[in-house]
XYZ file of C-alpha atoms in Angstrom:
83
model
C 124.586 49.368 32.141
C 122.331 49.479 35.264
C 118.826 48.317 35.194
C 116.726 49.454 38.138
C 113.828 47.141 39.506
C 111.616 47.142 42.580
C 112.983 43.640 43.844
C 116.131 41.529 43.984
C 117.080 38.053 43.136
C 116.699 36.036 46.429
C 113.825 38.438 47.717
C 111.116 36.381 49.495
C 107.898 37.877 48.174
C 104.062 37.491 48.148
C 102.192 36.684 44.794
C 98.814 38.199 44.698
C 96.418 37.645 41.681
C 92.973 36.795 40.414
C 91.910 33.714 39.186
C 88.172 32.844 38.378
C 86.686 35.263 40.635
C 88.979 34.423 43.616
C 91.911 36.216 44.975
C 94.980 33.815 45.185
C 98.069 34.279 47.462
C 101.275 32.400 47.961
C 105.031 33.046 48.918
C 107.823 32.498 46.790
C 111.580 33.622 46.090
C 112.606 35.431 43.163
C 115.108 33.300 41.142
C 115.648 35.649 37.998
C 114.472 39.072 36.418
C 113.800 39.661 32.988
C 113.577 43.101 31.654
C 111.895 44.146 28.125
C 110.111 47.257 26.761
C 106.980 46.362 28.726
C 108.855 46.182 31.955
C 110.309 43.636 34.440
C 109.108 39.941 34.849
C 110.118 37.901 37.839
C 110.794 34.447 37.510
C 109.805 32.516 40.646
C 112.148 29.945 42.255
C 109.547 27.270 43.578
C 106.456 28.030 41.124
C 108.766 27.963 38.142
C 106.716 30.668 36.634
C 106.871 34.310 35.823
C 104.993 37.105 37.308
C 104.600 40.738 36.480
C 105.857 43.397 39.110
C 102.360 44.479 39.784
C 101.700 40.963 41.199
C 104.638 40.965 43.586
C 104.623 42.363 47.316
C 107.893 42.032 49.589
C 107.332 39.372 52.117
C 107.873 41.815 55.056
C 105.476 44.564 53.708
C 102.292 43.205 55.474
C 100.434 46.749 54.868
C 101.057 46.671 51.030
C 100.020 42.937 51.166
C 96.696 43.647 52.767
C 96.025 46.763 50.411
C 96.736 44.300 47.336
C 94.353 41.946 48.594
C 91.718 44.535 49.015
C 92.344 46.121 45.626
C 92.257 42.571 43.876
C 88.870 41.770 45.485
C 87.638 45.186 44.602
C 88.616 44.423 41.100
C 86.841 41.074 41.197
C 83.569 42.707 42.664
C 83.680 45.344 39.802
C 84.009 42.687 37.046
C 80.906 40.985 38.677
C 78.817 44.055 38.630
C 79.488 44.434 35.048
C 78.433 40.931 34.001
């Protein structure tokens, strides 16, 4: 059986997510990949946590990184307007 994922074990990646109204970013390496009915989850080597595929950007893809940062910030601003 072959399972297709966007990223591979060993890939260096950026993790972008929102925490308490702030955009958080760090780099890490994919150590394991788990797949279930909800999609792929990536276990990170240094952080020892798992992240969803939507939080991950390949390290070399700086255009996508900038877009992910902007989108995350827009989501934060939208939540702030609605509270």
